Amino acid sequence: MPARTGQQFVEGLRKQPRDVWIAGGRVDDVVTHPAFQNVVRSIAALYDLQHDPARRDEMTYVSPSSGERVGLSFLPPRTRDDLVRVRRMMKIWSDYSGGMLGRSPDYLNRAVMAFAAAADYCGENDPRFAQNVRRYYDLVRERDLCLTHTLINPQANRSVGPAGQPDPQLAASVVRESDRGIVITGARMLATLPISDEIMVFPSTLLRGQDEDRPYAFAFAIPCGTPGLRFLCRETFDPTGTAFDYPLSSRFEEMDAVVIFDDVLVPWERVFLRGDVERANKAFSATGAVAHMAHQVVTKNIAKTEFILGLASLMVDAIAIEQFQHVQGKIAEIIYYLEAMKAFARASEADAAIDRWGVMTPAWPPLDAARNMFTWMYPRMIEILQLLGASGMMARPTKADLDSELRPLIDKYFQAARMPAAERIRLFRLAWDVALSSFGTRQVIYERFFFGDPVRMQMATFGSYDRQPCVDRVREFLAREAEAEEAPATTPASKG
Ligand SMILES: Cc1cc2nc3c(=O)[nH]c(=O)nc-3n(C[C@H](O)[C@H](O)[C@H](O)COP(=O)(O)OP(=O)(O)OC[C@H]3O[C@@H](n4cnc5c(N)ncnc54)[C@H](O)[C@@H]3O)c2cc1C
C-alpha cells in the first residue's frame, strides 16, 4: 500500500475502536469526539501532504518491497544526502504546525526504521525478535501507520525502581507467558497522541536490578485497540472554538494519556525484547534510534523557533516597538537560538557516520546539545513573547465580540500602529495561544521533558562526552608553564 492519504488515516481510526477515557467518560469514536476531532484532521492533513504532486519526491520514496511510494521518514539513510533529504521532508511536516505537533508520525517512524536496521541487537536476546522487528518496520512502512509510544513507569516513588514499589504491578510488567505471547499488566506514564494506530511500549527508564527488574524489561508494539489496553487522558486543551479564537489549541492539541494494561496479550510476533535488563537499558542508544529521533527533534526545533521568530517580529512591528534597544536584543536572542539549532542539525549531518548496522547515523554530540539546550531555550522564548506582548496579550476579544455591536469600539480601541484591530487581535490571540493558554503552557513542559529528564540527560552527557582531549591540552599547557618556571634563569654575563 502506498503512503496514506488523510482520509485513509481517518478510516483506519474508525475501523479500530479503542478504550479511551476522558473527563470520566469513554470515547465512542475519536474521529468525531470534540477532544480529538481537530487533531485527527491535522494529522490527516500531514498525510495528505504526501500526495501533493509537486512534493512527491520530497515526501516519498519507492518501497524496496512493494515498489509503491512510501513516506520518506521511513528511509534508512545510507549517505549524508539521505539524511538531508529526510530532514527536508520532516521540516515540511513540522512547518505545517509551526513545530507545535511534536508527535507528527515521522518522530516514531525514525525509531522503527533504526530498530529494524539494528534488528540483530534484538536477535541477540532471542533470534525470533530480529525477524519480528524487521517485519514490524515493513508493516508500519507499507501501511503508513501512525505510532504513539510509552516509555516511563508511573511516578509513584522515584527513589526505588519498579520492583520496589508497594505494588509490583504498578508499573507495566510481564505477568505470564504462553505459546501465544506475553501478558502485560500495570501502567506506563504518558503516551502522547492516543489517536495513533499502534503503540510502541519500549524501554527507557533505567532498570537497576537484574533479576527483580526482568519482568519490566521488554519492547513490543500492539494496535491501540488491543483488548485490555486503556488510555486515560488528561482533560482537553482544545476548547473546540474557532480557529480565530484558538489558532493552535483548536488544531494541534495532541493529548497525553496514561496507558493502563489489564492482562493484555502481546503475541510473540510483536515482541522485540524480553527479560534482558542490560539490553533494554541500552536499546535506544545501541540501535542508533535515539540519534534518528533527535534528528527529527532538531528539525522540529528549527520549525518552532522560526515560527516564534516570525510571530515576535510581527508583534514588534504591529505595535511599533522595534526602536527600543532591549526589544532588538530579544529578537536577536531568538535569532541566535535559531541559528544554533540549524548549526546543530547541519553538524549532525556533516559529522554523520555509518554505524555498526550499516546506517548513516547523524552525529550524536550536536544532537545531544540541541535536545538539552532547547529545554531552556524554549521557555525563554515564551518569556520573551510575554515580555514583548505585555498587556496586549490580554487585550484580545473573541470572534463573537468582533461580530457583535461592539465592533466599532473594538476597531477604535484595539487598533495597532501598523495593523487594523481585527488583524492585531488575530495576531495577539496566536501569541497568547503560544505563550499563555493551557495549550501553550503544555508546550513548555513538553519541551522541558518529552525527550527525558533534563537533569539526567545532563548527567548522561557528563558521563559520556569525551573530554579527555581538552583535559590533556590543559595539562600540557600547565606542564609548559611549570617547565618554564623551573628552567634556570639565564643571567646576563657580568662585566669584569
Ligand atoms: C507533555 C509531555 C508529553 C510526554 N509524552 C510522552 C510520550 O509520548 N511517551 C513517553 O514515553 N513519555 C512521554 N513523556 C514523559 C517524559 O519522557 C518524562 O516526562 C521524562 O522522561 C521525565 O520523567 P518523569 O516525568 O517521570 O519525571 P520524574 O522521573 O518523575 O522526575 C520528577 C523530578 O524528580 C527528579 N528526579 C527523579 N529521579 C531522578 C534521578 N534519578 N536523578 C536526578 N533527579 C531525579 C527529576 O529531575 C524531576 O525534577 C511526556 C512528558 C510530558 C511532560
XYZ file of C-alpha atoms and ligand atoms in Angstrom:
549
model
C 0.000 0.000 0.000
C 1.407 3.432 -0.879
C 1.744 6.359 1.563
C -1.669 7.021 3.041
C -3.988 9.937 2.417
C -5.627 11.778 5.309
C -8.904 10.047 4.535
C -7.246 6.622 4.781
C -5.763 7.591 8.161
C -9.229 8.610 9.407
C -10.774 5.379 8.084
C -8.058 3.418 9.899
C -9.059 5.055 13.190
C -12.732 4.338 12.554
C -12.004 0.680 11.911
C -10.160 0.288 15.191
C -12.286 1.075 18.257
C -10.182 1.690 21.353
C -10.686 2.121 25.073
C -10.042 5.849 25.517
C -11.324 7.721 28.562
C -11.604 11.448 29.101
C -13.334 13.518 31.797
C -14.987 10.474 33.330
C -16.434 9.073 30.125
C -15.474 6.556 27.482
C -14.939 7.931 23.985
C -17.155 6.278 21.369
C -15.296 7.462 18.300
C -12.093 9.507 18.404
C -12.769 10.780 14.888
C -15.879 12.681 15.956
C -15.239 13.334 19.672
C -14.724 17.078 20.364
C -11.437 16.449 22.203
C -9.863 14.627 19.265
C -11.621 15.573 16.031
C -9.427 18.605 15.340
C -6.079 16.921 15.897
C -7.306 13.975 13.806
C -7.884 16.486 10.990
C -4.407 17.953 11.455
C -2.658 14.575 11.333
C -4.808 13.723 8.282
C -3.584 16.939 6.652
C 0.025 15.774 7.143
C -0.756 12.523 5.364
C -2.395 14.493 2.543
C 0.816 16.494 2.103
C 2.403 13.230 0.931
C 0.040 13.324 -2.046
C 0.786 16.837 -3.224
C 2.031 16.114 -6.779
C 4.544 18.981 -6.544
C 6.105 17.394 -3.452
C 6.118 13.722 -4.442
C 9.918 13.345 -4.444
C 10.332 15.450 -1.304
C 7.772 13.455 0.683
C 8.031 9.865 -0.546
C 10.395 7.235 -1.956
C 9.950 3.887 -3.666
C 9.441 0.990 -1.264
C 12.022 -1.772 -1.719
C 9.353 -4.426 -1.073
C 6.205 -3.201 -2.836
C 7.589 -0.747 -5.395
C 4.939 1.749 -4.193
C 5.808 5.242 -2.997
C 6.018 5.259 0.815
C 6.719 8.012 3.370
C 10.277 9.336 3.276
C 10.556 9.325 7.072
C 10.878 5.515 6.788
C 14.032 5.777 4.678
C 17.110 4.034 6.135
C 19.816 6.601 5.306
C 22.940 5.285 3.611
C 24.506 8.648 2.752
C 24.681 12.114 4.261
C 22.472 13.318 1.408
C 19.817 10.846 2.545
C 19.863 12.470 5.990
C 19.436 15.919 4.448
C 16.591 14.597 2.291
C 14.811 13.095 5.294
C 15.288 16.331 7.276
C 13.707 18.358 4.454
C 10.703 16.049 4.447
C 10.364 16.266 8.247
C 10.639 20.074 8.025
C 7.642 20.222 5.685
C 5.570 18.341 8.245
C 6.912 20.439 11.152
C 6.224 23.714 9.354
C 2.595 22.732 8.927
C 2.043 23.246 12.678
C 4.854 25.717 13.406
C 6.520 22.834 15.265
C 3.557 22.542 17.647
C 2.711 18.959 16.654
C 5.677 17.316 18.330
C 4.333 13.858 17.556
C 3.901 14.041 13.850
C 4.326 10.411 12.705
C 7.904 10.953 11.440
C 9.165 11.040 15.061
C 8.495 7.353 15.653
C 8.954 6.360 12.011
C 12.628 7.240 12.548
C 12.669 4.986 15.629
C 11.152 1.901 13.937
C 13.474 2.392 10.966
C 16.526 2.372 13.262
C 15.336 -0.581 15.343
C 14.726 -2.624 12.185
C 18.145 -1.788 10.768
C 19.640 -2.896 14.098
C 17.345 -5.936 14.313
C 20.261 -8.196 15.249
C 20.503 -6.285 18.527
C 17.075 -7.677 19.417
C 18.029 -11.018 17.857
C 20.843 -11.411 20.383
C 18.110 -11.524 23.043
C 16.123 -14.128 21.061
C 16.616 -14.881 17.333
C 12.834 -14.581 16.717
C 12.918 -10.958 17.860
C 15.175 -9.838 14.991
C 12.658 -11.156 12.488
C 9.795 -9.591 14.460
C 11.273 -6.115 14.456
C 12.119 -6.269 10.739
C 8.617 -7.429 9.882
C 7.120 -4.740 12.097
C 9.040 -1.995 10.298
C 7.832 -3.361 6.936
C 4.250 -3.398 8.194
C 4.389 0.163 9.545
C 6.095 1.481 6.408
C 3.821 -0.315 3.934
C 0.616 0.570 5.786
C 1.927 4.031 6.724
C 0.759 3.542 10.304
C 0.824 6.292 12.904
C 2.509 5.319 16.182
C 2.492 6.539 19.739
C 4.882 5.257 22.396
C 5.149 4.922 26.118
C 8.421 4.530 27.969
C 8.097 5.739 31.543
C 6.845 3.841 34.589
C 4.301 5.516 36.893
C 5.801 8.253 39.055
C 4.616 6.873 42.395
C 8.014 6.548 44.112
C 11.086 7.613 42.174
C 13.528 6.649 44.936
C 13.076 2.986 44.046
C 12.700 1.087 40.767
C 9.503 -0.615 39.516
C 10.110 -3.765 41.542
C 10.483 -1.699 44.746
C 7.016 -0.094 44.537
C 4.474 -1.210 47.171
C 2.573 -2.997 44.399
C 5.000 -4.657 41.982
C 2.286 -4.496 39.284
C 2.008 -0.719 39.407
C 4.463 -0.491 36.521
C 3.581 -2.490 33.423
C 5.235 -5.890 33.637
C 5.072 -9.376 32.170
C 2.766 -11.375 34.408
C 2.547 -14.539 32.331
C 3.691 -16.003 29.102
C 2.401 -18.836 26.956
C 2.919 -20.171 23.465
C 0.688 -17.310 22.230
C 2.704 -14.481 23.702
C 3.387 -12.426 26.829
C 0.694 -10.974 29.072
C 1.152 -7.444 30.459
C -0.493 -5.851 33.496
C 0.240 -2.460 35.072
C 0.642 1.072 33.762
C 3.009 3.265 31.794
C 3.081 7.009 32.186
C 2.152 9.076 29.247
C 1.629 8.362 25.637
C 1.132 11.481 23.546
C -1.242 11.181 20.569
C -3.531 8.344 21.677
C -5.287 8.709 18.306
C -2.472 6.683 16.760
C -2.904 3.307 15.086
C -0.353 1.455 17.203
C 1.557 1.892 20.448
C 5.240 1.065 20.943
C 5.869 0.020 24.529
C 9.610 0.339 24.733
C 12.217 0.516 27.486
C 13.609 3.818 28.659
C 13.618 4.220 32.423
C 16.933 2.815 33.577
C 16.314 -0.522 35.257
C 18.699 -1.032 38.128
C 18.461 -4.605 39.294
C 18.910 -7.695 37.240
C 16.566 -10.428 38.417
C 13.870 -8.341 40.057
C 13.678 -5.951 37.065
C 13.447 -8.651 34.395
C 9.594 -8.552 34.190
C 9.835 -4.827 33.371
C 12.432 -5.250 30.618
C 10.687 -5.556 27.263
C 9.899 -3.909 23.974
C 6.800 -4.591 21.922
C 4.209 -2.872 19.767
C 0.489 -3.536 19.505
C -2.593 -1.916 17.939
C -4.171 0.765 20.125
C -7.423 -1.202 20.064
C -5.890 -4.335 21.640
C -8.251 -5.810 24.283
C -7.302 -4.805 27.840
C -5.410 -1.683 26.732
C -6.846 1.544 28.126
C -5.874 5.201 27.626
C -6.781 7.572 30.444
C -6.433 11.096 29.026
C -5.961 14.391 30.797
C -8.668 16.991 30.119
C -8.531 18.510 26.663
C -6.876 21.851 25.950
C -8.917 22.182 22.771
C -11.866 24.430 23.652
C -13.429 23.458 20.282
C -13.784 27.122 19.471
C -12.989 28.858 16.220
C -9.524 28.930 14.719
C -9.654 32.725 15.145
C -10.054 32.401 18.921
C -7.802 29.391 19.440
C -5.469 29.214 16.453
C -3.285 26.430 17.857
C -5.382 24.754 20.569
C -8.139 24.139 18.050
C -5.813 22.358 15.648
C -2.822 20.748 17.314
C -3.934 19.509 20.752
C -2.107 16.159 20.645
C -3.412 14.923 24.025
C -1.438 12.905 26.578
C -2.727 9.741 28.245
C -1.657 7.323 30.933
C -1.686 3.820 29.490
C -3.169 1.008 31.566
C -2.659 -2.650 30.684
C -5.137 -5.138 32.085
C -3.967 -8.624 31.131
C -3.033 -7.514 27.630
C -1.881 -10.356 25.398
C 1.058 -9.381 23.207
C 1.524 -12.038 20.510
C 5.083 -13.324 20.199
C 5.440 -11.858 16.705
C 5.053 -8.389 18.249
C 7.711 -8.886 20.953
C 11.131 -7.325 20.244
C 12.911 -7.649 23.616
C 12.068 -9.683 26.680
C 13.681 -10.098 30.117
C 17.109 -8.722 29.197
C 17.684 -5.766 31.528
C 21.031 -4.687 30.111
C 19.827 -4.837 26.505
C 16.635 -2.951 27.439
C 18.656 -0.207 29.151
C 20.836 0.331 26.086
C 18.193 -0.234 23.394
C 17.804 3.341 22.114
C 21.496 4.179 22.051
C 22.822 0.829 20.784
C 20.388 0.733 17.858
C 21.025 4.375 16.902
C 17.281 5.083 17.319
C 17.929 7.945 19.737
C 20.064 9.790 17.159
C 17.484 9.418 14.373
C 14.702 10.549 16.706
C 16.819 13.514 17.844
C 17.367 14.397 14.171
C 13.588 14.754 13.888
C 13.558 16.720 17.152
C 16.148 19.267 15.997
C 14.168 19.693 12.760
C 11.030 20.370 14.805
C 13.042 22.795 16.983
C 14.083 24.741 13.880
C 10.465 24.942 12.664
C 9.274 26.013 16.116
C 11.956 28.663 16.563
C 11.332 30.068 13.086
C 7.630 30.270 13.932
C 8.347 32.143 17.156
C 10.792 34.475 15.422
C 8.149 35.313 12.808
C 5.490 35.788 15.466
C 7.682 38.012 17.674
C 8.720 40.087 14.662
C 5.088 40.685 13.658
C 4.192 41.702 17.234
C 7.092 44.140 17.408
C 6.120 45.641 14.092
C 2.383 45.826 14.903
C 2.829 47.970 17.998
C 5.952 49.800 16.725
C 8.412 48.867 19.445
C 11.314 47.970 17.133
C 13.312 51.103 18.029
C 13.832 50.042 21.644
C 17.226 48.506 22.257
C 16.047 45.716 24.559
C 13.409 44.715 22.008
C 16.082 44.367 19.347
C 18.158 42.382 21.841
C 15.285 39.977 22.495
C 14.670 39.397 18.798
C 18.421 38.871 18.334
C 18.331 36.282 21.116
C 15.690 34.258 19.243
C 17.816 34.527 16.090
C 20.823 33.096 17.985
C 18.679 30.165 19.174
C 17.502 29.544 15.628
C 20.996 29.673 14.175
C 22.241 27.352 16.925
C 19.535 24.767 16.092
C 20.295 24.999 12.372
C 24.003 24.596 13.071
C 23.385 21.548 15.295
C 21.271 19.928 12.562
C 23.895 20.557 9.903
C 26.767 19.469 12.155
C 24.953 16.232 12.947
C 24.672 15.550 9.208
C 28.187 16.725 8.281
C 29.732 14.512 11.002
C 27.364 11.582 10.387
C 28.926 8.162 10.024
C 27.874 4.657 9.065
C 27.104 2.823 12.289
C 27.625 -0.851 13.040
C 24.251 -1.619 11.454
C 25.209 -0.019 8.123
C 23.026 3.058 8.643
C 24.245 6.624 8.106
C 23.638 7.938 11.603
C 23.697 11.640 12.471
C 26.459 12.603 14.913
C 25.253 12.448 18.479
C 27.116 15.305 20.279
C 25.449 18.165 18.326
C 22.035 16.498 18.644
C 22.595 15.959 22.356
C 23.435 19.665 22.690
C 20.332 20.592 20.673
C 17.931 18.469 22.708
C 19.315 19.698 26.024
C 19.642 23.374 25.156
C 16.097 23.539 23.792
C 14.776 22.605 27.258
C 15.747 26.103 28.425
C 15.732 27.980 25.108
C 12.047 27.267 24.542
C 10.799 28.516 27.943
C 12.999 31.602 27.451
C 11.409 32.297 24.045
C 7.980 32.041 25.663
C 9.143 34.539 28.294
C 10.295 36.864 25.503
C 6.856 36.691 23.837
C 5.240 37.609 27.152
C 7.687 40.484 27.701
C 7.101 41.859 24.200
C 3.318 41.426 24.200
C 2.684 42.693 27.742
C -0.968 43.727 28.251
C -1.617 43.223 24.536
C -1.665 39.504 25.360
C -4.825 40.185 27.403
C -6.467 42.710 25.098
C -7.755 40.123 22.660
C -11.522 39.996 22.178
C -13.028 36.887 20.657
C -14.604 36.376 17.251
C -18.017 36.686 18.940
C -17.027 40.125 20.281
C -15.885 41.185 16.820
C -19.185 40.061 15.330
C -21.203 41.943 17.956
C -22.448 45.515 18.136
C -19.210 46.393 19.930
C -17.287 46.135 16.653
C -16.930 49.949 16.153
C -15.434 50.257 19.648
C -13.127 47.315 19.022
C -11.974 48.790 15.713
C -11.090 52.005 17.520
C -9.588 50.805 20.771
C -7.820 47.651 19.670
C -6.027 49.025 16.647
C -2.244 48.799 16.459
C 0.236 51.241 14.924
C 0.538 49.176 11.771
C -2.475 46.868 11.869
C -6.220 47.295 11.991
C -7.886 45.939 15.140
C -9.122 42.623 13.720
C -5.689 41.762 12.350
C -3.924 42.748 15.580
C -6.346 40.665 17.639
C -5.809 37.636 15.385
C -2.036 38.012 15.830
C -2.138 38.504 19.578
C -4.537 35.606 20.036
C -1.924 33.469 18.321
C 0.773 34.859 20.643
C -1.443 34.058 23.634
C -2.023 30.500 22.376
C 1.752 30.023 22.088
C 2.707 31.687 25.354
C -0.152 31.652 27.829
C -3.037 29.292 27.073
C -3.254 25.781 28.528
C -2.086 24.569 25.134
C 0.921 26.927 25.198
C 1.846 26.049 28.780
C 1.698 22.352 27.938
C 4.111 23.032 25.059
C 6.594 24.421 27.621
C 6.505 21.351 29.853
C 6.596 19.209 26.728
C 9.831 20.845 25.587
C 11.308 20.554 29.072
C 10.639 16.829 29.439
C 9.422 14.941 26.391
C 12.864 13.625 25.428
C 13.728 12.738 29.025
C 14.518 14.430 32.325
C 16.991 17.252 31.549
C 18.851 16.615 34.810
C 19.559 13.007 33.918
C 20.254 13.900 30.293
C 22.959 16.290 31.520
C 24.353 13.585 33.780
C 24.493 11.284 30.740
C 26.366 13.932 28.733
C 28.775 14.429 31.625
C 29.405 10.705 31.752
C 29.733 10.015 28.044
C 31.287 13.062 26.366
C 34.944 12.576 25.531
C 36.505 15.439 27.486
C 39.952 13.812 27.574
C 41.496 15.749 24.657
C 40.521 19.024 26.373
C 41.887 17.833 29.706
C 45.153 16.781 28.023
C 45.513 20.173 26.371
C 45.220 21.982 29.702
C 47.633 19.507 31.326
C 50.160 20.193 28.538
C 49.669 23.912 28.991
C 50.231 23.674 32.758
C 53.305 21.481 32.241
C 54.690 24.018 29.786
C 54.225 26.792 32.377
C 55.796 24.656 35.111
C 58.769 23.826 32.875
C 59.294 27.489 32.142
C 59.251 28.299 35.860
C 61.734 25.526 36.739
C 64.225 26.301 33.986
C 67.360 28.115 35.383
C 67.138 31.792 34.747
C 69.617 32.976 32.126
C 71.634 35.745 33.779
C 73.374 38.310 31.644
C 77.223 37.909 31.654
C 78.798 40.321 34.203
C 81.358 42.795 33.144
C 84.727 42.162 34.813
C 3.848 16.864 27.735
C 4.586 15.581 27.895
C 4.416 14.593 26.924
C 5.086 13.368 27.065
N 4.871 12.385 26.135
C 5.447 11.180 26.301
C 5.206 10.113 25.389
O 4.507 10.261 24.387
N 5.789 8.919 25.622
C 6.593 8.720 26.699
O 7.091 7.622 26.852
N 6.833 9.696 27.583
C 6.285 10.914 27.418
N 6.523 11.906 28.317
C 7.284 11.567 29.536
C 8.716 12.022 29.526
O 9.522 11.068 28.886
C 9.109 12.201 31.001
O 8.439 13.345 31.465
C 10.577 12.358 31.251
O 11.290 11.226 30.873
C 10.861 12.607 32.759
O 10.324 11.581 33.508
P 9.188 11.854 34.583
O 8.199 12.806 34.001
O 8.689 10.559 35.025
O 9.909 12.644 35.734
P 10.408 12.042 37.115
O 11.394 10.971 36.843
O 9.260 11.642 37.938
O 11.142 13.280 37.741
C 10.489 14.226 38.638
C 11.577 15.127 39.245
O 12.478 14.339 40.025
C 13.824 14.430 39.535
N 14.406 13.086 39.544
C 13.748 11.896 39.523
N 14.620 10.877 39.504
C 15.858 11.421 39.492
C 17.169 10.881 39.438
N 17.392 9.570 39.414
N 18.207 11.734 39.424
C 18.009 13.071 39.446
N 16.781 13.638 39.502
C 15.721 12.826 39.508
C 13.685 14.971 38.112
O 14.828 15.709 37.726
C 12.423 15.830 38.185
O 12.782 17.113 38.646
C 5.928 13.145 28.181
C 6.110 14.158 29.133
C 5.441 15.354 29.000
C 5.646 16.402 30.055
